[in-house]
Tab-separated table of C-alpha atoms in Angstrom:
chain	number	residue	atom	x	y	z
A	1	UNK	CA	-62.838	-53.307	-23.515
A	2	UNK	CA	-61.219	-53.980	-26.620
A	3	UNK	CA	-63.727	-52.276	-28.875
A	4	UNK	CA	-63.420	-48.962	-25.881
A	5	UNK	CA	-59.797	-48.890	-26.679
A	6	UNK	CA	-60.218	-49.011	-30.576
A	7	UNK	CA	-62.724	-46.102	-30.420
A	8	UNK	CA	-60.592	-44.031	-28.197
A	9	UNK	CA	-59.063	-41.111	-30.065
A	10	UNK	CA	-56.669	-38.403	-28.515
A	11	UNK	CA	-57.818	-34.864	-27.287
A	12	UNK	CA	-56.663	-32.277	-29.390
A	13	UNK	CA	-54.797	-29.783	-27.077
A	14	UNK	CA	-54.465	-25.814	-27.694
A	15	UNK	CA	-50.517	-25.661	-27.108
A	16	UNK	CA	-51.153	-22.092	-25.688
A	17	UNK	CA	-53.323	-22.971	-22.990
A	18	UNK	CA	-51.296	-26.142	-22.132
A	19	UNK	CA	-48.088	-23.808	-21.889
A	20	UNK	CA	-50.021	-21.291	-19.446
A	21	UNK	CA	-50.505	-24.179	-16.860
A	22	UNK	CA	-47.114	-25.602	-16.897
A	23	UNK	CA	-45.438	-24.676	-14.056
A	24	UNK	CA	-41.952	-24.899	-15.424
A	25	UNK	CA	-43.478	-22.669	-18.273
A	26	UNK	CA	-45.077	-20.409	-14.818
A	27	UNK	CA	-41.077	-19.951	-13.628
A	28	UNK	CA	-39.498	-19.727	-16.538
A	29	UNK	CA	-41.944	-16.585	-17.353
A	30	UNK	CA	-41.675	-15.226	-13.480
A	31	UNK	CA	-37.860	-15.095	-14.122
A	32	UNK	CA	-37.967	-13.203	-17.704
A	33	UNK	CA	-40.288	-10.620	-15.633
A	34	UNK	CA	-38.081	-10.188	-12.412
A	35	UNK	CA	-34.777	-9.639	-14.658
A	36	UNK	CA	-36.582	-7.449	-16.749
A	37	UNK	CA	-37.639	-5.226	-14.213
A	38	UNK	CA	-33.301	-5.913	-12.504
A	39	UNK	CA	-31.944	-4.426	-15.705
A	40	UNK	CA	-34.518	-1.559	-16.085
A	41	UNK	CA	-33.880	-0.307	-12.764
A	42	UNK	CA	-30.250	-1.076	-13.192
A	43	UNK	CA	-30.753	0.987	-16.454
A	44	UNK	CA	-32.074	3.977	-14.085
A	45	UNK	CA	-28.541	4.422	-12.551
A	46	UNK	CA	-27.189	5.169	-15.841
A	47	UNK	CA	-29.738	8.193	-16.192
A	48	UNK	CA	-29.100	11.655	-14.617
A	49	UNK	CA	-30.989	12.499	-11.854
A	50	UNK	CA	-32.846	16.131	-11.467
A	51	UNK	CA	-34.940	17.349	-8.159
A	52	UNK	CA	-36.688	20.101	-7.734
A	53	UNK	CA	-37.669	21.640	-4.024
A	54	UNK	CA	-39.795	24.221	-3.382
A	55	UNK	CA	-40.852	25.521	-0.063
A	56	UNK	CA	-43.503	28.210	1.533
A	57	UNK	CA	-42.962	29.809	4.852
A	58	UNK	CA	-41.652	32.646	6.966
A	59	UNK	CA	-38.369	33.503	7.842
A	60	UNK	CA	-36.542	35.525	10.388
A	61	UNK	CA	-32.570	36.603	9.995
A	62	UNK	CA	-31.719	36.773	13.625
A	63	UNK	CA	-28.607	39.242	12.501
A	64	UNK	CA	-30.548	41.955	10.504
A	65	UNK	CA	-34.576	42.244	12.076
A	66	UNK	CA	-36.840	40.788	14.386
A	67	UNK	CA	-39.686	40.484	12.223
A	68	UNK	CA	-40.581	37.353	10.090
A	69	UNK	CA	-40.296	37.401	6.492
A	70	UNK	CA	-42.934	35.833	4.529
A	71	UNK	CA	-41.265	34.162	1.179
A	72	UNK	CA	-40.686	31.391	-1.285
A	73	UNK	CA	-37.914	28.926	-1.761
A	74	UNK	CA	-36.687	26.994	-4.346
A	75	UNK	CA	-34.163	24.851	-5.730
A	76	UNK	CA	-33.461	22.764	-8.622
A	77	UNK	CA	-30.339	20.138	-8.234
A	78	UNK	CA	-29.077	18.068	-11.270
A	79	UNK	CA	-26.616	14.803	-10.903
A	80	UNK	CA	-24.678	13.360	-13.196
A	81	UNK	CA	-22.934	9.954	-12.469
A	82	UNK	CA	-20.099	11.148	-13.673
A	83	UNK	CA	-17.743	8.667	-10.989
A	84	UNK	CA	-19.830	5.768	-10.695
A	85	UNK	CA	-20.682	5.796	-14.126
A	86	UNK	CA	-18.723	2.782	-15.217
A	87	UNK	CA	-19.231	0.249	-11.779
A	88	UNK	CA	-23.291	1.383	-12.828
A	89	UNK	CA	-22.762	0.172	-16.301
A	90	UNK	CA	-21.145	-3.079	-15.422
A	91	UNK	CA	-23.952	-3.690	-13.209
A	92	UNK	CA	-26.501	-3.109	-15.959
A	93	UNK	CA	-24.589	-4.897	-18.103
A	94	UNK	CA	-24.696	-8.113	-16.123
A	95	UNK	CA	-28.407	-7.737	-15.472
A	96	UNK	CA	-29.000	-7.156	-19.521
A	97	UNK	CA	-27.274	-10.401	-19.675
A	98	UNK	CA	-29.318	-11.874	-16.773
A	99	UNK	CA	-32.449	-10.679	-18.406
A	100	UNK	CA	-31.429	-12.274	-22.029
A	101	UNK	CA	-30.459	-15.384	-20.122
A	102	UNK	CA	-33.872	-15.419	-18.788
A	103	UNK	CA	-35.806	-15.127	-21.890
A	104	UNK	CA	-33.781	-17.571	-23.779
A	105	UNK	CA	-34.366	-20.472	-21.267
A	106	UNK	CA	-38.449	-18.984	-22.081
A	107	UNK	CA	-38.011	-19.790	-25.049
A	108	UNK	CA	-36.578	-23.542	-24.385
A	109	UNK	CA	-39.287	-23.687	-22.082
A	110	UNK	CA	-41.624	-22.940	-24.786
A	111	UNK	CA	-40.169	-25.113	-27.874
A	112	UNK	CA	-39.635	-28.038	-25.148
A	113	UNK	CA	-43.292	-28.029	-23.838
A	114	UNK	CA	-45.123	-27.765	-27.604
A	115	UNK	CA	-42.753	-30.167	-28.992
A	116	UNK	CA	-44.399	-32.693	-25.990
A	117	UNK	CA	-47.575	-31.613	-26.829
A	118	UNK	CA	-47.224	-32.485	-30.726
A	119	UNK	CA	-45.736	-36.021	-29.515
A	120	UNK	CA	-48.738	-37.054	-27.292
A	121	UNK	CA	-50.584	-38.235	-29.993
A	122	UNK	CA	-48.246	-40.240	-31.684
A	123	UNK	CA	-47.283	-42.093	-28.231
A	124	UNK	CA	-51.163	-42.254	-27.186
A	125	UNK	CA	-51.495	-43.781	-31.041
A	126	UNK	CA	-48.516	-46.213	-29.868
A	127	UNK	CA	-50.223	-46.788	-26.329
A	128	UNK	CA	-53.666	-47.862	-27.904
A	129	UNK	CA	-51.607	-50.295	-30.172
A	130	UNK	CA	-49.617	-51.990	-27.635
A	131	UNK	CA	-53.043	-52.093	-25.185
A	132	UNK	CA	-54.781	-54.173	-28.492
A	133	UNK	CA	-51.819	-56.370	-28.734
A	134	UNK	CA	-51.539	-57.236	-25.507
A	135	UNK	CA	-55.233	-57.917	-25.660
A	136	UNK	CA	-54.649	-60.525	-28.358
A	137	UNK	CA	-51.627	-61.580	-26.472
A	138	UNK	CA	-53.565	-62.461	-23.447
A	139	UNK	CA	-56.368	-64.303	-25.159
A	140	UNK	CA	-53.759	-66.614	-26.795
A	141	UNK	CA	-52.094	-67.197	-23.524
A	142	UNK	CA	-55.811	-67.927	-21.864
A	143	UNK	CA	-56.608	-70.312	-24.496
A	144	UNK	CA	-52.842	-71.735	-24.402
A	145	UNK	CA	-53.444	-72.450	-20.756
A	146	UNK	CA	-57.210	-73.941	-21.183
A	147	UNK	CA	-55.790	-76.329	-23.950
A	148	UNK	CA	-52.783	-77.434	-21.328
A	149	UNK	CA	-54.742	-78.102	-18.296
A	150	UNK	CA	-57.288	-80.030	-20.649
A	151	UNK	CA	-54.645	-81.983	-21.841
A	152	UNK	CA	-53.263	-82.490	-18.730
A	153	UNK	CA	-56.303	-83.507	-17.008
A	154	UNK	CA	-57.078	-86.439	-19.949
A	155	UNK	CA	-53.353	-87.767	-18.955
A	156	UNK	CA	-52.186	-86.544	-22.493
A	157	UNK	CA	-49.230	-84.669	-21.016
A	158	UNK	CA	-46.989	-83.863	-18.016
A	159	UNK	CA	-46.152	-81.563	-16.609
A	160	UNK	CA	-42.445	-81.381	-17.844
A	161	UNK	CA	-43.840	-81.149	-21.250
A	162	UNK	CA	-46.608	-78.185	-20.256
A	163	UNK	CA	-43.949	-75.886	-18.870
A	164	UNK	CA	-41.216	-76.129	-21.656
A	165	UNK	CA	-44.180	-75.281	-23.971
A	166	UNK	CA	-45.465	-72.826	-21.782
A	167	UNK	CA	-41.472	-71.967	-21.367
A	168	UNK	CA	-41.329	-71.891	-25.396
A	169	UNK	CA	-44.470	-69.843	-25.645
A	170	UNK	CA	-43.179	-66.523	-23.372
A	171	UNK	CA	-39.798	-66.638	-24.996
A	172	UNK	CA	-41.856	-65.733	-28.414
A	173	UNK	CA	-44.348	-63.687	-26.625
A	174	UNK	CA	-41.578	-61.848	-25.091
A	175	UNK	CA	-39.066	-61.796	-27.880
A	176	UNK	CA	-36.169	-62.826	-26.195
């Protein structure tokens, strides 16, 4: 497995696609959109408003005839938020903010997520190494072990003697 391990090489990744699938990347994005849209309609109360009616039909003045009146009517209305001009603002205003807040934590989202991306080689490079060393680590231990029980078998040593070397051994293995 050892000469798997040394041919194994990491993936390259397209940073773009990774980001797509991330789900933190997914709400961070959902949230820009939804407070975008909060301060644009929030925006829309700012605005003056202008409708226009127009209607077909036939009328009859009760007071002047008895005969229906065949006519048009229209009206055009304009309104100004003059009153609730400034509560409307201050509402916008904290859904601008909302909306800014938003897109800056996409862009954390963003930098966060590519930075991991550009690490994962490095600590897949640092993986493989530690798997090899291991690897060497465990054949020394296996023929550590063989060597002991032969010499313990032949009488050569006890078993006192076998574990402080074996004791000896992991403290070097180990580093402590």
């Amino acid at each position: 497995w050892k000469s798997q391990i040394e041919k194994t090489h990491p993936t390259p990744l397209d940073p773009e696609t990774v980001l797509q699938l991330r789900p933190e990347w997914i709400e961070a994005e959902s949230e820009a959109r939804s407070a975008e849209a909060s301060s644009k309609s929030a925006r829309s109360g700012l605005l003056p408003e202008i409708a226009a009616r127009v209607s077909y039909g036939w009328t009859k003045d009760p007071n002047y005839s008895t005969d229906f009146n065949e006519g048009w009517e229209g009206a055009l209305t304009l309104t100004v938020p003059l009153f609730s001009g400034f509560r409307d603002y201050a509402g916008y205003r904290v859904q601008a903010e909302t909306a800014r807040a938003a897109e800056m934590r996409m862009e954390g989202v963003k930098r966060d997520v590519t930075s991991e991306i550009r690490a994962g080689p490095s600590r897949f490079e640092i993986a493989r190494k530690t798997a090899l060393d291991r690897e060497g680590i465990l054949k020394a231990s296996k023929r550590l072990y063989q060597d002991n029980l032969s010499r313990f078998r032949q009488g050569r040593a006890t078993s006192d003697e076998l574990k402080t070397e074996l004791d000896r051994y992991l403290k070097i293995q180990l580093g402590t």
